């Protein structure tokens, strides 16, 4: 559903089923203007994936999207793994507008 | 029925869904902002996708509840996903029941989980029916004139 919302703004989206798939994409040479990272995922969670990506030298903004971003120790730990930012679910375009390229940002006049 | 009347009907129904707590108006409005003349059924498409994807999760939760002993971690994980998707379309009552379910899950209360899951399914089905009616009305009313057209 997040893909559908972003595709609607003409943004190319690649969906990784879990943290490991995200890391593998980068190992294969892919790079992205923005990474939206869920926290709870099978195989490798968002925190671990973020740490690995930063360890690989991935400098793209990584924005955590999870109910855990409401606040508290879970949010702190997730941010500490190397996130640029953390927004709470449900995802809305306005929450990540600042990371979208200007022409595709519906809030940019 | 003229167009304005149809649109008013749609607006009234939408407001009642917000007032009765079925939908979160902020979240639903965010989806509607992505709808325009080029994508006139965007919200309906997102909701259709939600019901399609979540059917799988509902089935997985049902199966997990039938196992003995219950794997509460697995159940919690499924429900976390289901709750997240539900919140993406602003499904307020469904989300609330999901949160209650997760509390029972964390307490290892199988019976509480089963009881609450019946409520989850009830709200899920009720919302689906309401939204089907809403989208049917919206399609009949046609797209809203967002821009002023010169006469």
PDB file of C-alpha atoms in Angstrom:
ATOM      1  CA  UNK A   1       0.000   0.000   0.000  1.00  0.00           C
ATOM      2  CA  UNK A   2       2.900   2.351   0.648  1.00  0.00           C
ATOM      3  CA  UNK A   3       4.127   1.500  -2.831  1.00  0.00           C
ATOM      4  CA  UNK A   4       0.739   2.429  -4.248  1.00  0.00           C
ATOM      5  CA  UNK A   5       0.749   5.798  -2.500  1.00  0.00           C
ATOM      6  CA  UNK A   6       4.258   6.648  -3.696  1.00  0.00           C
ATOM      7  CA  UNK A   7       3.763   5.320  -7.229  1.00  0.00           C
ATOM      8  CA  UNK A   8       0.791   7.663  -7.434  1.00  0.00           C
ATOM      9  CA  UNK A   9       3.310  10.535  -7.177  1.00  0.00           C
ATOM     10  CA  UNK A  10       5.360   9.076 -10.060  1.00  0.00           C
ATOM     11  CA  UNK A  11       8.020   7.844  -7.688  1.00  0.00           C
ATOM     12  CA  UNK A  12       9.806   4.627  -8.634  1.00  0.00           C
ATOM     13  CA  UNK A  13       9.462   2.191  -5.805  1.00  0.00           C
ATOM     14  CA  UNK A  14      11.241  -1.065  -5.021  1.00  0.00           C
ATOM     15  CA  UNK A  15       9.785  -3.182  -2.240  1.00  0.00           C
ATOM     16  CA  UNK A  16      11.985  -5.460  -0.147  1.00  0.00           C
ATOM     17  CA  UNK A  17      10.127  -8.169   1.758  1.00  0.00           C
ATOM     18  CA  UNK A  18      12.424  -7.988   4.769  1.00  0.00           C
ATOM     19  CA  UNK A  19      15.629  -6.395   6.099  1.00  0.00           C
ATOM     20  CA  UNK A  20      17.885  -8.975   4.492  1.00  0.00           C
ATOM     21  CA  UNK A  21      16.336  -8.362   1.052  1.00  0.00           C
ATOM     22  CA  UNK A  22      17.002  -4.638   1.520  1.00  0.00           C
ATOM     23  CA  UNK A  23      20.648  -5.295   2.335  1.00  0.00           C
ATOM     24  CA  UNK A  24      20.972  -7.718  -0.596  1.00  0.00           C
ATOM     25  CA  UNK A  25      19.594  -5.083  -2.994  1.00  0.00           C
ATOM     26  CA  UNK A  26      22.357  -2.720  -1.915  1.00  0.00           C
ATOM     27  CA  UNK A  27      25.014  -5.457  -2.082  1.00  0.00           C
ATOM     28  CA  UNK A  28      23.931  -6.012  -5.678  1.00  0.00           C
ATOM     29  CA  UNK A  29      24.693  -2.356  -6.371  1.00  0.00           C
ATOM     30  CA  UNK A  30      21.269  -0.710  -6.111  1.00  0.00           C
ATOM     31  CA  UNK A  31      20.978   2.742  -4.599  1.00  0.00           C
ATOM     32  CA  UNK A  32      17.942   4.764  -3.611  1.00  0.00           C
ATOM     33  CA  UNK A  33      17.124   8.405  -2.935  1.00  0.00           C
ATOM     34  CA  UNK A  34      15.104   7.361   0.082  1.00  0.00           C
ATOM     35  CA  UNK A  35      14.698   4.177   2.090  1.00  0.00           C
ATOM     36  CA  UNK A  36      11.565   3.596   4.138  1.00  0.00           C
ATOM     37  CA  UNK A  37      12.357   1.039   6.814  1.00  0.00           C
ATOM     38  CA  UNK A  38       9.824  -0.960   8.741  1.00  0.00           C
ATOM     39  CA  UNK A  39      10.984  -2.248  12.117  1.00  0.00           C
ATOM     40  CA  UNK A  40       9.326  -5.615  12.594  1.00  0.00           C
ATOM     41  CA  UNK A  41      10.274  -7.830   9.676  1.00  0.00           C
ATOM     42  CA  UNK A  42      11.062 -11.528   9.310  1.00  0.00           C
ATOM     43  CA  UNK A  43      14.672 -12.726   8.797  1.00  0.00           C
ATOM     44  CA  UNK A  44      16.239  -9.359   9.602  1.00  0.00           C
ATOM     45  CA  UNK A  45      14.485  -6.500  11.365  1.00  0.00           C
ATOM     46  CA  UNK A  46      14.692  -2.804  10.564  1.00  0.00           C
ATOM     47  CA  UNK A  47      17.295  -1.960  13.189  1.00  0.00           C
ATOM     48  CA  UNK A  48      19.682  -4.662  12.054  1.00  0.00           C
ATOM     49  CA  UNK A  49      19.154  -3.816   8.370  1.00  0.00           C
ATOM     50  CA  UNK A  50      19.820  -0.124   9.046  1.00  0.00           C
ATOM     51  CA  UNK A  51      23.036  -0.934  10.930  1.00  0.00           C
ATOM     52  CA  UNK A  52      24.214  -3.150   8.074  1.00  0.00           C
ATOM     53  CA  UNK A  53      23.381  -0.571   5.429  1.00  0.00           C
ATOM     54  CA  UNK A  54      25.226   2.175   7.316  1.00  0.00           C
ATOM     55  CA  UNK A  55      28.115  -0.225   7.836  1.00  0.00           C
ATOM     56  CA  UNK A  56      28.229  -0.735   4.064  1.00  0.00           C
ATOM     57  CA  UNK A  57      28.500   3.028   3.620  1.00  0.00           C
ATOM     58  CA  UNK A  58      24.933   3.623   2.425  1.00  0.00           C
ATOM     59  CA  UNK A  59      24.355   7.344   2.921  1.00  0.00           C
ATOM     60  CA  UNK A  60      20.770   7.567   1.607  1.00  0.00           C
ATOM     61  CA  UNK A  61      18.211   8.910   4.033  1.00  0.00           C
ATOM     62  CA  UNK A  62      16.662   5.990   5.905  1.00  0.00           C
ATOM     63  CA  UNK A  63      13.327   6.843   7.480  1.00  0.00           C
ATOM     64  CA  UNK A  64      11.879   4.381   9.948  1.00  0.00           C
ATOM     65  CA  UNK A  65       8.132   3.845   9.549  1.00  0.00           C
ATOM     66  CA  UNK A  66       6.634   1.963  12.416  1.00  0.00           C
ATOM     67  CA  UNK A  67       4.187   2.201  15.271  1.00  0.00           C
ATOM     68  CA  UNK A  68       7.259   2.135  17.523  1.00  0.00           C
ATOM     69  CA  UNK A  69       8.051   5.659  16.333  1.00  0.00           C
ATOM     70  CA  UNK A  70       5.355   6.972  18.617  1.00  0.00           C
ATOM     71  CA  UNK A  71       8.048   7.432  21.218  1.00  0.00           C
ATOM     72  CA  UNK A  72       9.798   5.551  23.964  1.00  0.00           C
ATOM     73  CA  UNK A  73      12.807   3.223  24.152  1.00  0.00           C
ATOM     74  CA  UNK A  74      11.944   1.351  20.957  1.00  0.00           C
ATOM     75  CA  UNK A  75      12.086   4.599  18.976  1.00  0.00           C
ATOM     76  CA  UNK A  76      15.403   5.601  20.585  1.00  0.00           C
ATOM     77  CA  UNK A  77      16.955   2.236  19.807  1.00  0.00           C
ATOM     78  CA  UNK A  78      15.711   2.295  16.230  1.00  0.00           C
ATOM     79  CA  UNK A  79      17.059   5.820  15.671  1.00  0.00           C
ATOM     80  CA  UNK A  80      20.381   4.759  17.193  1.00  0.00           C
ATOM     81  CA  UNK A  81      20.764   2.065  14.530  1.00  0.00           C
ATOM     82  CA  UNK A  82      21.443   4.833  12.000  1.00  0.00           C
ATOM     83  CA  UNK A  83      18.065   6.200  10.923  1.00  0.00           C
ATOM     84  CA  UNK A  84      17.809   9.702   9.502  1.00  0.00           C
ATOM     85  CA  UNK A  85      14.317  10.036  10.952  1.00  0.00           C
ATOM     86  CA  UNK A  86      11.470   8.011  12.362  1.00  0.00           C
ATOM     87  CA  UNK A  87       7.794   8.523  11.539  1.00  0.00           C
ATOM     88  CA  UNK A  88       4.885   6.718  13.066  1.00  0.00           C
ATOM     89  CA  UNK A  89       2.493   4.494  11.209  1.00  0.00           C
ATOM     90  CA  UNK A  90       0.209   4.987   9.406  1.00  0.00           C
ATOM     91  CA  UNK A  91       2.386   6.436   6.660  1.00  0.00           C
ATOM     92  CA  UNK A  92       1.151   9.552   4.953  1.00  0.00           C
ATOM     93  CA  UNK A  93       2.814  11.520   2.194  1.00  0.00           C
ATOM     94  CA  UNK A  94       2.947  14.603   4.419  1.00  0.00           C
ATOM     95  CA  UNK A  95       5.133  12.745   6.941  1.00  0.00           C
ATOM     96  CA  UNK A  96       7.860  12.055   4.391  1.00  0.00           C
ATOM     97  CA  UNK A  97       7.259  15.021   2.062  1.00  0.00           C
ATOM     98  CA  UNK A  98      10.533  16.628   3.061  1.00  0.00           C
ATOM     99  CA  UNK A  99      12.467  13.614   1.692  1.00  0.00           C
ATOM    100  CA  UNK A 100      10.694  13.574  -1.650  1.00  0.00           C
ATOM    101  CA  UNK A 101      12.349  15.260  -4.650  1.00  0.00           C
ATOM    102  CA  UNK A 102      10.798  18.715  -5.120  1.00  0.00           C
ATOM    103  CA  UNK A 103       8.888  18.139  -8.374  1.00  0.00           C
ATOM    104  CA  UNK A 104       7.206  15.054  -6.899  1.00  0.00           C
ATOM    105  CA  UNK A 105       6.387  16.600  -3.559  1.00  0.00           C
ATOM    106  CA  UNK A 106       2.689  17.485  -3.567  1.00  0.00           C
ATOM    107  CA  UNK A 107       3.259  19.923  -0.691  1.00  0.00           C
ATOM    108  CA  UNK A 108       5.875  21.883  -2.634  1.00  0.00           C
ATOM    109  CA  UNK A 109       4.442  24.985  -4.314  1.00  0.00           C
TER     110      UNK A 109
ATOM    111  CA  UNK B   1     -30.769  13.132  -8.593  1.00  0.00           C
ATOM    112  CA  UNK B   2     -28.617  16.039  -9.694  1.00  0.00           C
ATOM    113  CA  UNK B   3     -24.845  16.046  -9.380  1.00  0.00           C
ATOM    114  CA  UNK B   4     -24.672  18.418  -6.434  1.00  0.00           C
ATOM    115  CA  UNK B   5     -27.166  16.312  -4.520  1.00  0.00           C
ATOM    116  CA  UNK B   6     -25.146  13.162  -5.266  1.00  0.00           C
ATOM    117  CA  UNK B   7     -21.961  14.802  -4.060  1.00  0.00           C
ATOM    118  CA  UNK B   8     -23.708  15.987  -0.906  1.00  0.00           C
ATOM    119  CA  UNK B   9     -24.874  12.437  -0.279  1.00  0.00           C
ATOM    120  CA  UNK B  10     -21.309  11.182  -0.645  1.00  0.00           C
ATOM    121  CA  UNK B  11     -20.023  13.874   1.711  1.00  0.00           C
ATOM    122  CA  UNK B  12     -22.714  13.067   4.265  1.00  0.00           C
ATOM    123  CA  UNK B  13     -21.937   9.376   4.190  1.00  0.00           C
ATOM    124  CA  UNK B  14     -18.231  10.062   4.537  1.00  0.00           C
ATOM    125  CA  UNK B  15     -18.844  12.333   7.531  1.00  0.00           C
ATOM    126  CA  UNK B  16     -21.006   9.705   9.186  1.00  0.00           C
ATOM    127  CA  UNK B  17     -18.213   7.131   8.766  1.00  0.00           C
ATOM    128  CA  UNK B  18     -15.924   9.573  10.581  1.00  0.00           C
ATOM    129  CA  UNK B  19     -18.530  10.444  13.235  1.00  0.00           C
ATOM    130  CA  UNK B  20     -19.339   6.806  13.966  1.00  0.00           C
ATOM    131  CA  UNK B  21     -15.661   6.043  14.383  1.00  0.00           C
ATOM    132  CA  UNK B  22     -15.315   3.676  11.442  1.00  0.00           C
ATOM    133  CA  UNK B  23     -12.724   5.817   9.704  1.00  0.00           C
ATOM    134  CA  UNK B  24      -9.992   8.138  10.892  1.00  0.00           C
ATOM    135  CA  UNK B  25     -10.676  11.384   9.022  1.00  0.00           C
ATOM    136  CA  UNK B  26      -7.056  12.529   8.924  1.00  0.00           C
ATOM    137  CA  UNK B  27      -5.762   9.324   7.409  1.00  0.00           C
ATOM    138  CA  UNK B  28      -8.637   8.954   4.963  1.00  0.00           C
ATOM    139  CA  UNK B  29      -8.262  12.589   3.862  1.00  0.00           C
ATOM    140  CA  UNK B  30      -4.577  12.009   3.159  1.00  0.00           C
ATOM    141  CA  UNK B  31      -5.550   9.200   0.795  1.00  0.00           C
ATOM    142  CA  UNK B  32      -8.192  11.390  -0.837  1.00  0.00           C
ATOM    143  CA  UNK B  33      -5.569  14.056  -1.479  1.00  0.00           C
ATOM    144  CA  UNK B  34      -3.874  11.587  -3.810  1.00  0.00           C
ATOM    145  CA  UNK B  35      -7.089  11.197  -5.807  1.00  0.00           C
ATOM    146  CA  UNK B  36      -7.712  13.437  -8.807  1.00  0.00           C
ATOM    147  CA  UNK B  37      -9.186  13.396 -12.298  1.00  0.00           C
ATOM    148  CA  UNK B  38      -6.337  11.256 -13.575  1.00  0.00           C
ATOM    149  CA  UNK B  39      -6.761   8.807 -10.658  1.00  0.00           C
ATOM    150  CA  UNK B  40     -10.452   9.141  -9.798  1.00  0.00           C
ATOM    151  CA  UNK B  41     -10.712   5.817  -7.958  1.00  0.00           C
ATOM    152  CA  UNK B  42      -7.418   5.898  -6.106  1.00  0.00           C
ATOM    153  CA  UNK B  43      -8.898   5.533  -2.623  1.00  0.00           C
ATOM    154  CA  UNK B  44     -11.096   2.649  -3.710  1.00  0.00           C
ATOM    155  CA  UNK B  45      -8.039   0.968  -5.249  1.00  0.00           C
ATOM    156  CA  UNK B  46      -6.059   1.326  -2.016  1.00  0.00           C
ATOM    157  CA  UNK B  47      -8.940  -0.069   0.021  1.00  0.00           C
ATOM    158  CA  UNK B  48      -9.356  -2.972  -2.411  1.00  0.00           C
ATOM    159  CA  UNK B  49      -5.659  -3.715  -2.061  1.00  0.00           C
ATOM    160  CA  UNK B  50      -5.983  -3.620   1.724  1.00  0.00           C
ATOM    161  CA  UNK B  51      -8.828  -6.141   1.763  1.00  0.00           C
ATOM    162  CA  UNK B  52      -6.980  -8.379  -0.670  1.00  0.00           C
ATOM    163  CA  UNK B  53      -3.698  -8.342   1.259  1.00  0.00           C
ATOM    164  CA  UNK B  54      -5.235  -8.582   4.697  1.00  0.00           C
ATOM    165  CA  UNK B  55      -7.356 -11.615   3.750  1.00  0.00           C
ATOM    166  CA  UNK B  56      -4.122 -13.598   3.834  1.00  0.00           C
ATOM    167  CA  UNK B  57      -3.294 -12.301   7.312  1.00  0.00           C
ATOM    168  CA  UNK B  58      -6.789 -13.049   8.627  1.00  0.00           C
ATOM    169  CA  UNK B  59      -6.417 -16.618   7.407  1.00  0.00           C
ATOM    170  CA  UNK B  60      -2.953 -16.950   9.005  1.00  0.00           C
ATOM    171  CA  UNK B  61      -4.284 -15.643  12.317  1.00  0.00           C
ATOM    172  CA  UNK B  62      -7.213 -18.070  12.198  1.00  0.00           C
ATOM    173  CA  UNK B  63      -4.845 -20.971  11.586  1.00  0.00           C
ATOM    174  CA  UNK B  64      -2.494 -19.837  14.338  1.00  0.00           C
ATOM    175  CA  UNK B  65      -5.375 -19.646  16.810  1.00  0.00           C
ATOM    176  CA  UNK B  66      -6.340 -23.233  16.013  1.00  0.00           C
ATOM    177  CA  UNK B  67      -2.927 -24.614  16.917  1.00  0.00           C
ATOM    178  CA  UNK B  68      -2.215 -26.058  20.310  1.00  0.00           C
ATOM    179  CA  UNK B  69      -0.246 -24.699  22.028  1.00  0.00           C
ATOM    180  CA  UNK B  70      -0.775 -21.236  20.564  1.00  0.00           C
ATOM    181  CA  UNK B  71       2.368 -19.495  19.317  1.00  0.00           C
ATOM    182  CA  UNK B  72       1.659 -16.040  20.753  1.00  0.00           C
ATOM    183  CA  UNK B  73       4.771 -14.492  19.197  1.00  0.00           C
ATOM    184  CA  UNK B  74       3.650 -15.513  15.751  1.00  0.00           C
ATOM    185  CA  UNK B  75       0.114 -14.290  16.431  1.00  0.00           C
ATOM    186  CA  UNK B  76       1.425 -10.949  17.668  1.00  0.00           C
ATOM    187  CA  UNK B  77       3.562 -10.565  14.575  1.00  0.00           C
ATOM    188  CA  UNK B  78       0.616 -11.240  12.233  1.00  0.00           C
ATOM    189  CA  UNK B  79      -1.588  -8.870  14.165  1.00  0.00           C
ATOM    190  CA  UNK B  80       1.109  -6.176  14.133  1.00  0.00           C
ATOM    191  CA  UNK B  81       1.069  -6.323  10.338  1.00  0.00           C
ATOM    192  CA  UNK B  82      -2.701  -6.391  10.174  1.00  0.00           C
ATOM    193  CA  UNK B  83      -2.983  -3.447  12.545  1.00  0.00           C
ATOM    194  CA  UNK B  84      -0.462  -1.484  10.496  1.00  0.00           C
ATOM    195  CA  UNK B  85      -2.296  -2.063   7.206  1.00  0.00           C
ATOM    196  CA  UNK B  86      -5.622  -1.232   8.805  1.00  0.00           C
ATOM    197  CA  UNK B  87      -4.269   2.045  10.122  1.00  0.00           C
ATOM    198  CA  UNK B  88      -3.002   2.918   6.630  1.00  0.00           C
ATOM    199  CA  UNK B  89      -6.561   3.159   5.346  1.00  0.00           C
ATOM    200  CA  UNK B  90      -7.802   4.797   8.542  1.00  0.00           C
ATOM    201  CA  UNK B  91      -9.765   1.738   9.693  1.00  0.00           C
ATOM    202  CA  UNK B  92     -10.242   3.070  13.217  1.00  0.00           C
ATOM    203  CA  UNK B  93     -12.467   0.424  14.838  1.00  0.00           C
ATOM    204  CA  UNK B  94     -10.540  -2.426  13.242  1.00  0.00           C
ATOM    205  CA  UNK B  95      -7.282  -0.928  14.509  1.00  0.00           C
ATOM    206  CA  UNK B  96      -8.683  -0.577  18.037  1.00  0.00           C
ATOM    207  CA  UNK B  97      -9.752  -4.225  18.151  1.00  0.00           C
ATOM    208  CA  UNK B  98      -6.322  -5.235  16.836  1.00  0.00           C
ATOM    209  CA  UNK B  99      -4.659  -3.331  19.697  1.00  0.00           C
ATOM    210  CA  UNK B 100      -6.893  -5.137  22.201  1.00  0.00           C
ATOM    211  CA  UNK B 101      -6.024  -8.449  20.579  1.00  0.00           C
ATOM    212  CA  UNK B 102      -2.316  -7.724  20.967  1.00  0.00           C
ATOM    213  CA  UNK B 103      -2.800  -7.058  24.673  1.00  0.00           C
ATOM    214  CA  UNK B 104      -4.339 -10.505  25.115  1.00  0.00           C
ATOM    215  CA  UNK B 105      -1.551 -11.936  23.009  1.00  0.00           C
ATOM    216  CA  UNK B 106       1.124 -10.408  25.189  1.00  0.00           C
ATOM    217  CA  UNK B 107      -0.686 -11.736  28.261  1.00  0.00           C
ATOM    218  CA  UNK B 108      -0.733 -15.206  26.685  1.00  0.00           C
ATOM    219  CA  UNK B 109      -4.518 -15.264  26.965  1.00  0.00           C
ATOM    220  CA  UNK B 110      -5.720 -17.572  24.180  1.00  0.00           C
ATOM    221  CA  UNK B 111      -9.381 -17.245  24.987  1.00  0.00           C
ATOM    222  CA  UNK B 112      -9.163 -13.457  25.068  1.00  0.00           C
ATOM    223  CA  UNK B 113      -7.420 -13.569  21.692  1.00  0.00           C
ATOM    224  CA  UNK B 114     -10.110 -15.741  20.157  1.00  0.00           C
ATOM    225  CA  UNK B 115     -12.918 -13.590  21.526  1.00  0.00           C
ATOM    226  CA  UNK B 116     -11.291 -10.356  20.368  1.00  0.00           C
ATOM    227  CA  UNK B 117     -10.523 -11.812  16.964  1.00  0.00           C
ATOM    228  CA  UNK B 118     -14.241 -12.362  16.436  1.00  0.00           C
ATOM    229  CA  UNK B 119     -14.653  -8.630  17.093  1.00  0.00           C
ATOM    230  CA  UNK B 120     -11.811  -7.800  14.705  1.00  0.00           C
ATOM    231  CA  UNK B 121     -13.482  -9.816  11.956  1.00  0.00           C
ATOM    232  CA  UNK B 122     -16.848  -8.248  12.714  1.00  0.00           C
ATOM    233  CA  UNK B 123     -15.503  -4.675  12.417  1.00  0.00           C
ATOM    234  CA  UNK B 124     -13.443  -5.635   9.344  1.00  0.00           C
ATOM    235  CA  UNK B 125     -16.558  -6.981   7.579  1.00  0.00           C
ATOM    236  CA  UNK B 126     -18.769  -4.092   8.697  1.00  0.00           C
ATOM    237  CA  UNK B 127     -16.307  -1.526   7.386  1.00  0.00           C
ATOM    238  CA  UNK B 128     -16.003  -3.360   4.098  1.00  0.00           C
ATOM    239  CA  UNK B 129     -19.774  -3.190   3.567  1.00  0.00           C
ATOM    240  CA  UNK B 130     -19.922   0.496   4.453  1.00  0.00           C
ATOM    241  CA  UNK B 131     -17.016   1.308   2.142  1.00  0.00           C
ATOM    242  CA  UNK B 132     -18.544  -0.699  -0.713  1.00  0.00           C
ATOM    243  CA  UNK B 133     -21.686   1.414  -0.424  1.00  0.00           C
ATOM    244  CA  UNK B 134     -19.635   4.590  -0.137  1.00  0.00           C
ATOM    245  CA  UNK B 135     -17.546   3.870  -3.233  1.00  0.00           C
ATOM    246  CA  UNK B 136     -20.630   2.895  -5.217  1.00  0.00           C
ATOM    247  CA  UNK B 137     -22.219   6.247  -4.299  1.00  0.00           C
ATOM    248  CA  UNK B 138     -18.985   8.081  -5.126  1.00  0.00           C
ATOM    249  CA  UNK B 139     -18.708   6.422  -8.534  1.00  0.00           C
ATOM    250  CA  UNK B 140     -22.327   7.280  -9.341  1.00  0.00           C
ATOM    251  CA  UNK B 141     -21.791  10.892  -8.277  1.00  0.00           C
ATOM    252  CA  UNK B 142     -18.730  11.186 -10.505  1.00  0.00           C
ATOM    253  CA  UNK B 143     -15.547  13.161  -9.876  1.00  0.00           C
ATOM    254  CA  UNK B 144     -15.745  16.356  -7.853  1.00  0.00           C
ATOM    255  CA  UNK B 145     -15.024  19.527  -9.835  1.00  0.00           C
ATOM    256  CA  UNK B 146     -11.875  20.651  -8.102  1.00  0.00           C
ATOM    257  CA  UNK B 147     -11.048  23.538 -10.457  1.00  0.00           C
ATOM    258  CA  UNK B 148     -13.421  26.303 -11.381  1.00  0.00           C
ATOM    259  CA  UNK B 149     -14.282  25.980 -15.021  1.00  0.00           C
ATOM    260  CA  UNK B 150     -14.905  29.233 -16.918  1.00  0.00           C
ATOM    261  CA  UNK B 151     -18.466  29.437 -18.249  1.00  0.00           C
TER     262      UNK B 151
END
